[in-house]
Amino acid sequence: MQISTTSMIIWMATAVATCGILFRPWRVPEYAWALGTAALLTVAGLLPFGTATAAVAEGTDVYLFLIGMMVLAELARQEGLFDWLAAYAVGHAKGSGRRLFDLVFLVGTVVTIFLSNDATAVVLTPAVYAACKAARADPLPYLFVCAFVANAASFVLPISNPANLVVFGSHMPSLPEWLRQFTLPSLAAIGTTYLVLRLAHRRQIARPLAALAQQPALSEGGRLCAIGVGVTGSVLLVTSAMKGPLGLTTLCAGAATLALICLRQRRSPLPMLRHVSWGVLPLVAGLFVLVEAVAQTGVIQMAAQALEDLARRSPTEAGWAAGVAAAVLSNLANNLPIGLVAGSVGQMADVPAQVRAALLIGVDLGPNLSVTGSLATMLWLVALRREGEHVSPLSFLRLGILVMPPALIAALLLL
C-alpha cells in the first residue's frame, strides 16, 4: 500500500510541475516548477538523495551542449548576424512574397540544423518579424515558418535539437549511422512541412513586398560569429562521427568564439552572458530528476516491456506505435520530459534501432501540433508576444493539424 501511495504522490507532483511548466501560473518561471518539485520529492524522502543527484549528473552532456549553443546564439543575435540574414532574405526576394517565404524557410532550416531549433525560435524569429515589417508584409506566414521548421528540421543532425541528446544519451549513434537512419525521414518531414505551409498561406504570400531602402552591412563581429558558427558545426560533425562528447565540444566552441570576439573588440563578455537564458539549465536538471522519480514507480519499465513485446511480434508496428505515441504525448506534456521518458524506454527495452529512431522522430516532430509541444515553440510564442503579435493556441492547433500528421507519416514511412 505504501508503494502505491508513493507512486500516486509522485505522479500528482509530476503532473502539477508539468502544468506549471506549460502554463506558468502567477508568472513563476518554468525552471522553478521543475526544480522546486524535484527538490520537494527529494526532501520528502520519496526519491533518495543519491538517486536525485545521479539523475542531475546524467544530464551533464546536455547542459554543456545547451550552454555552448546558447552562447553562440546570443552572440549571433547581438552581433546582428540574424538581422543580416533576414534582411538578406528580404533583399533577394525582389518584391516577391513567395520568394521571401522560400528564403525564410531555407534560412530557418540551416539555422536549425547547425545551431539547434531553440536558436531558430528565439533569435531568428524577431529578425524575421523586423524584416517583414520593413517589407510591409503580413509577418505571420513567415513567423509560422520559424516555429514549424524549428521542429521539422531538428533531427537532421544530432546537434539540431537538445532533445536528441536526451533521447539517446550515451547511446548516441555515430554520425554515419545517424545520417543513414535519419536523412530520408528528415528530408520527408522538411519537404512535407514546406508544402503544407506554403499551400496554407498561399494567399498571404502572394502579396508584393516593399523594397528595402538598403541592405545592412554585416559587422566585423557578425562575420567572426558566422565563422565561429561554421567552425563549430564542422567540429561537431567530426566529433559526432568519432562518437566524441558533443556537449563539451559545443561548450569549447562557443567559449572560443566568445573569447575571440571579445578580445577583438576589447570588451568584457559579462554583458552578453547576462542575456543568455540560464533558466533552461535548472529546468532540464529538474526534468531529469522528475523522470527518474516517475521511473521509480515502475511505469517506464512497463512501457519498455510492452514496446519490447510488440517489437518481437512486429518491429514495423512497434516503430509506428512508438513514433505516434511519442508525438501525441509530447503535445500533452511537452517533448523535454517525454524525450527523457522515451530515452529511458529505448534503453530499457531490447528493440531494433528502427524503433528507437521512431521514438526520436515522434519527440522531435510531434510538437508541431501545439504551442505547448516543445520548448522551442514556447520560446517562439514568447518572442512573438514581445513584438506585439498574438497567436492563440487554437489558431496554432488549426495549422498544426494540417502540418504535423502528414510530416510524421512521411518521416515514419521512410524510416
XYZ file of C-alpha atoms in Angstrom:
415
model
C 0.000 0.000 0.000
C 2.865 2.338 0.809
C 4.365 1.836 -2.626
C 1.052 2.653 -4.294
C 0.660 5.806 -2.207
C 4.205 6.901 -3.002
C 3.634 6.333 -6.710
C 0.409 8.339 -6.600
C 2.121 11.268 -4.879
C 4.977 11.224 -7.419
C 2.532 11.190 -10.317
C 0.471 14.040 -8.863
C 3.572 16.128 -8.166
C 4.896 15.500 -11.675
C 1.530 16.471 -13.186
C 1.473 19.721 -11.194
C 5.058 20.507 -12.263
C 4.227 19.798 -15.910
C 1.196 22.112 -15.814
C 3.333 24.784 -14.148
C 5.982 24.494 -16.870
C 3.414 24.692 -19.662
C 1.147 27.465 -18.340
C 3.380 29.405 -15.895
C 0.671 30.388 -13.370
C 1.461 33.533 -11.381
C 4.337 34.046 -13.843
C 6.526 31.636 -11.892
C 9.445 30.639 -14.204
C 9.397 27.183 -15.783
C 12.593 26.092 -14.040
C 11.112 26.894 -10.597
C 8.301 24.378 -11.156
C 10.633 21.612 -12.315
C 13.445 22.165 -9.837
C 11.121 23.015 -6.935
C 9.053 19.855 -7.389
C 12.184 17.740 -7.743
C 13.566 19.233 -4.510
C 10.286 18.610 -2.649
C 10.193 14.957 -3.714
C 13.772 14.528 -2.533
C 13.326 16.341 0.781
C 10.128 14.383 1.473
C 12.056 11.143 1.069
C 10.052 9.982 -1.949
C 13.234 9.934 -4.015
C 16.620 9.078 -2.466
C 19.080 11.973 -2.478
C 21.736 9.880 -4.214
C 19.286 8.923 -6.968
C 18.320 12.570 -7.486
C 21.928 13.766 -7.726
C 22.741 10.924 -10.113
C 19.798 11.987 -12.302
C 21.093 15.571 -12.366
C 24.610 14.373 -13.231
C 23.203 12.259 -16.069
C 22.396 15.445 -17.968
C 25.936 16.862 -17.923
C 26.454 16.494 -21.670
C 23.093 18.172 -22.329
C 23.930 21.126 -20.053
C 27.275 21.686 -21.753
C 25.645 21.464 -25.183
C 22.959 23.968 -24.213
C 25.469 26.439 -22.765
C 27.611 26.350 -25.891
C 24.638 26.736 -28.242
C 23.004 29.492 -26.179
C 26.263 31.464 -26.120
C 26.638 31.116 -29.896
C 23.007 32.080 -30.495
C 23.214 35.127 -28.223
C 26.455 36.209 -29.889
C 24.801 35.890 -33.294
C 21.895 37.987 -32.076
C 23.964 40.759 -30.521
C 26.366 40.969 -33.456
C 23.463 41.275 -35.896
C 24.063 38.032 -37.798
C 20.401 37.005 -37.734
C 19.189 40.505 -38.612
C 21.554 40.478 -41.571
C 20.311 37.037 -42.693
C 16.673 38.173 -42.506
C 17.406 41.399 -44.388
C 19.386 39.390 -46.943
C 16.338 37.191 -47.497
C 14.081 40.224 -47.993
C 16.559 41.847 -50.354
C 16.866 38.742 -52.509
C 13.124 38.190 -52.544
C 12.968 41.131 -55.004
C 9.438 42.097 -54.054
C 8.051 38.546 -54.149
C 6.331 37.244 -51.017
C 6.583 33.686 -52.312
C 10.329 34.002 -52.805
C 10.683 35.517 -49.321
C 8.744 32.569 -47.888
C 11.150 30.154 -49.582
C 14.211 32.056 -48.379
C 12.979 32.304 -44.774
C 12.257 28.574 -44.810
C 15.754 27.900 -46.143
C 17.444 30.154 -43.578
C 15.372 28.635 -40.765
C 16.313 25.139 -41.880
C 20.031 25.932 -41.953
C 19.953 27.693 -38.572
C 18.056 24.777 -37.020
C 20.438 22.187 -38.416
C 23.631 23.875 -37.256
C 22.519 25.994 -34.264
C 19.574 23.943 -32.880
C 15.852 24.574 -33.030
C 15.893 26.869 -29.988
C 18.113 29.352 -31.857
C 15.620 29.466 -34.727
C 12.725 30.082 -32.361
C 14.401 32.594 -30.061
C 16.777 34.590 -32.252
C 15.671 34.233 -35.867
C 12.001 34.974 -35.101
C 12.486 38.645 -34.041
C 14.776 39.220 -37.022
C 12.204 37.808 -39.448
C 9.494 39.932 -37.821
C 11.553 43.119 -38.233
C 12.383 42.266 -41.844
C 8.720 41.598 -42.676
C 7.682 44.904 -41.137
C 10.312 46.702 -43.205
C 8.992 44.974 -46.327
C 5.383 45.779 -45.309
C 4.462 42.093 -45.405
C 1.993 40.248 -43.190
C 4.537 38.706 -40.792
C 2.510 35.719 -39.554
C 3.096 33.334 -42.508
C 6.848 33.884 -42.225
C 6.806 33.673 -38.420
C 4.971 30.354 -38.611
C 7.847 29.135 -40.765
C 10.251 29.831 -37.878
C 8.123 27.755 -35.490
C 7.436 24.768 -37.715
C 10.835 24.399 -39.365
C 12.459 24.557 -35.910
C 10.894 21.170 -35.156
C 10.739 19.699 -38.663
C 14.495 20.093 -39.252
C 15.526 19.198 -35.712
C 16.664 15.642 -36.399
C 18.811 16.257 -39.471
C 21.903 16.109 -37.229
C 22.447 15.133 -33.593
C 23.196 18.798 -32.810
C 19.941 20.108 -34.300
C 17.914 19.613 -31.120
C 18.943 19.195 -27.461
C 16.207 16.548 -27.248
C 18.379 14.329 -29.449
C 20.985 14.151 -26.707
C 18.251 13.490 -24.145
C 16.689 10.628 -26.101
C 19.921 8.811 -26.966
C 22.196 9.920 -24.108
C 25.360 7.841 -24.007
C 23.947 5.595 -26.755
C 24.176 8.309 -29.421
C 24.673 6.718 -32.879
C 27.773 7.636 -34.864
C 27.312 10.347 -37.478
C 27.337 7.901 -40.449
C 24.748 5.752 -38.690
C 22.676 8.830 -37.789
C 22.694 10.052 -41.387
C 21.806 6.574 -42.629
C 18.799 6.430 -40.315
C 17.518 9.990 -40.439
C 18.468 11.615 -43.768
C 15.447 10.421 -45.736
C 12.938 10.846 -42.860
C 14.197 14.359 -42.123
C 14.043 15.360 -45.791
C 10.487 13.998 -45.933
C 9.497 15.921 -42.807
C 11.049 19.175 -44.044
C 9.594 18.818 -47.542
C 6.103 17.960 -46.343
C 6.131 20.813 -43.811
C 7.206 23.253 -46.525
C 4.495 22.147 -48.965
C 1.671 22.284 -46.419
C 2.735 25.669 -45.010
C 3.132 27.175 -48.476
C -0.278 25.890 -49.542
C -1.936 27.086 -46.319
C -0.507 30.609 -46.716
C -0.651 30.869 -50.499
C -2.925 33.935 -50.452
C -0.947 35.930 -47.870
C 2.434 35.344 -49.515
C 1.113 36.250 -52.955
C 1.102 39.935 -51.994
C 4.041 42.019 -53.275
C 6.666 43.350 -50.870
C 8.070 46.824 -50.417
C 11.746 47.157 -51.303
C 14.247 47.699 -48.508
C 15.980 51.053 -48.573
C 19.386 49.460 -48.101
C 20.860 46.066 -47.236
C 22.596 46.495 -43.861
C 26.276 45.612 -43.775
C 27.410 42.738 -41.597
C 29.693 43.975 -38.838
C 33.124 42.535 -38.141
C 31.702 40.856 -35.051
C 28.935 39.368 -37.169
C 31.441 37.996 -39.645
C 33.539 36.500 -36.847
C 30.399 34.995 -35.360
C 29.445 33.464 -38.719
C 32.918 31.932 -38.963
C 32.577 30.639 -35.393
C 29.219 29.041 -36.183
C 30.632 27.426 -39.311
C 33.686 26.088 -37.499
C 31.513 24.867 -34.623
C 29.247 22.969 -36.994
C 32.221 21.368 -38.725
C 33.895 20.384 -35.456
C 30.655 18.935 -34.103
C 30.185 16.867 -37.236
C 33.683 15.445 -36.844
C 33.103 14.867 -33.120
C 29.828 13.095 -33.840
C 31.484 10.930 -36.491
C 34.126 9.917 -33.926
C 31.498 9.382 -31.184
C 33.085 12.117 -29.102
C 31.410 14.247 -26.382
C 29.114 16.684 -28.189
C 28.385 18.719 -25.064
C 31.983 19.507 -24.145
C 32.864 20.195 -27.780
C 29.957 22.640 -28.144
C 30.902 24.430 -24.926
C 34.527 24.814 -26.022
C 33.496 26.060 -29.479
C 31.077 28.615 -28.022
C 33.623 29.802 -25.453
C 36.339 30.119 -28.112
C 34.071 32.172 -30.399
C 33.061 34.410 -27.498
C 36.686 34.906 -26.437
C 37.776 35.732 -29.995
C 35.087 38.382 -30.489
C 35.550 39.928 -27.034
C 39.340 40.092 -27.449
C 38.964 41.571 -30.903
C 36.522 44.211 -29.638
C 38.331 44.643 -26.296
C 35.204 44.269 -24.197
C 34.017 42.130 -21.311
C 31.887 39.060 -22.103
C 29.751 39.582 -18.985
C 27.106 41.903 -20.541
C 26.499 39.379 -23.304
C 26.377 36.423 -20.897
C 23.695 38.170 -18.823
C 21.280 37.840 -21.752
C 21.708 34.053 -22.066
C 18.616 32.118 -20.927
C 20.312 30.391 -17.999
C 16.959 29.240 -16.613
C 16.935 26.471 -19.218
C 19.659 24.598 -17.296
C 17.816 24.163 -13.961
C 14.667 23.385 -15.966
C 16.375 20.460 -17.693
C 18.039 19.327 -14.451
C 14.685 19.318 -12.676
C 13.116 17.334 -15.510
C 15.861 14.704 -15.259
C 15.013 14.258 -11.579
C 11.247 14.148 -12.186
C 11.621 11.496 -14.877
C 13.803 9.449 -12.535
C 11.095 9.775 -9.863
C 8.477 8.548 -12.342
C 10.781 5.673 -13.254
C 10.797 4.638 -9.579
C 7.049 3.949 -9.836
C 7.680 1.248 -12.444
C 5.585 2.779 -15.230
C 8.552 3.321 -17.563
C 9.613 -0.296 -17.120
C 6.073 -1.373 -18.004
C 6.103 0.777 -21.148
C 9.504 -0.595 -22.114
C 8.295 -4.169 -21.667
C 5.155 -3.536 -23.711
C 7.210 -1.967 -26.507
C 9.688 -4.868 -26.420
C 6.872 -7.413 -26.667
C 5.340 -5.570 -29.612
C 8.736 -5.309 -31.332
C 9.192 -9.095 -31.086
C 5.912 -9.616 -32.913
C 6.318 -6.815 -35.468
C 9.186 -4.272 -35.497
C 7.264 -2.163 -38.020
C 4.176 -1.933 -35.814
C 6.376 -1.154 -32.812
C 8.043 1.673 -34.722
C 4.729 3.229 -35.697
C 3.316 2.832 -32.190
C 6.442 4.363 -30.626
C 6.571 7.309 -33.035
C 2.875 8.181 -32.835
C 2.728 7.766 -29.044
C 5.801 9.969 -28.533
C 4.341 12.609 -30.877
C 0.952 12.723 -29.126
C 2.396 12.658 -25.594
C 4.856 15.447 -26.467
C 1.899 17.747 -27.062
C 0.244 16.743 -23.795
C 3.306 17.078 -21.555
C 5.997 18.856 -23.654
C 8.705 16.973 -25.523
C 11.501 17.542 -22.985
C 10.068 15.236 -20.304
C 8.664 12.899 -22.960
C 12.114 12.807 -24.565
C 13.620 11.767 -21.241
C 10.982 9.062 -20.839
C 11.486 7.917 -24.446
C 15.229 7.718 -23.847
C 14.667 5.583 -20.753
C 12.212 3.320 -22.584
C 14.590 2.957 -25.529
C 17.472 1.976 -23.259
C 15.447 -0.456 -21.124
C 13.716 -2.207 -23.999
C 15.560 -4.594 -26.286
C 14.192 -3.180 -29.542
C 15.616 -2.645 -33.047
C 17.307 0.643 -33.951
C 14.295 1.445 -36.146
C 12.039 1.636 -33.069
C 14.434 3.919 -31.163
C 14.653 6.138 -34.247
C 10.843 6.299 -34.405
C 10.770 7.439 -30.764
C 13.150 10.284 -31.614
C 11.116 11.352 -34.653
C 7.955 11.455 -32.535
C 9.677 13.535 -29.843
C 11.229 15.990 -32.341
C 8.477 16.315 -34.956
C 5.352 15.666 -32.897
C 5.437 19.075 -31.132
C 4.466 20.797 -34.392
C 0.867 20.131 -33.381
C 0.516 22.570 -30.456
C 2.175 25.606 -28.870
C 2.994 23.589 -25.736
C 4.657 20.727 -27.619
C 8.278 21.840 -27.430
C 10.423 24.324 -25.576
C 11.360 25.878 -28.936
C 7.707 26.580 -29.796
C 7.021 28.029 -26.345
C 10.051 30.311 -26.710
C 8.801 31.278 -30.194
C 5.475 32.281 -28.666
C 7.244 34.446 -26.081
C 9.287 36.115 -28.848
C 6.083 36.922 -30.746
C 4.457 38.493 -27.709
C 7.474 40.744 -27.238
C 6.886 42.033 -30.765
C 3.198 42.645 -30.129
C 1.976 39.692 -32.205
C -0.542 37.207 -30.806
C -1.050 33.627 -31.913
C -3.732 31.766 -29.964
C -3.264 28.081 -29.087
C -6.347 27.306 -31.212
C -5.011 29.040 -34.337
C -1.690 27.228 -33.959
C -3.544 23.930 -33.482
C -5.594 24.502 -36.635
C -2.396 24.891 -38.642
C -0.583 22.162 -36.712
C -3.300 19.618 -37.557
C -2.589 20.285 -41.231
C 1.217 20.265 -40.910
C 2.281 17.679 -38.339
C 0.390 14.442 -39.186
C 1.446 14.228 -42.863
C 5.049 15.149 -41.954
C 5.123 12.486 -39.223
C 3.618 9.860 -41.523
C 6.091 10.703 -44.296
C 9.060 10.528 -41.904
C 7.997 7.215 -40.365
C 7.295 5.718 -43.796
C 10.867 6.466 -44.914
C 12.492 5.354 -41.667
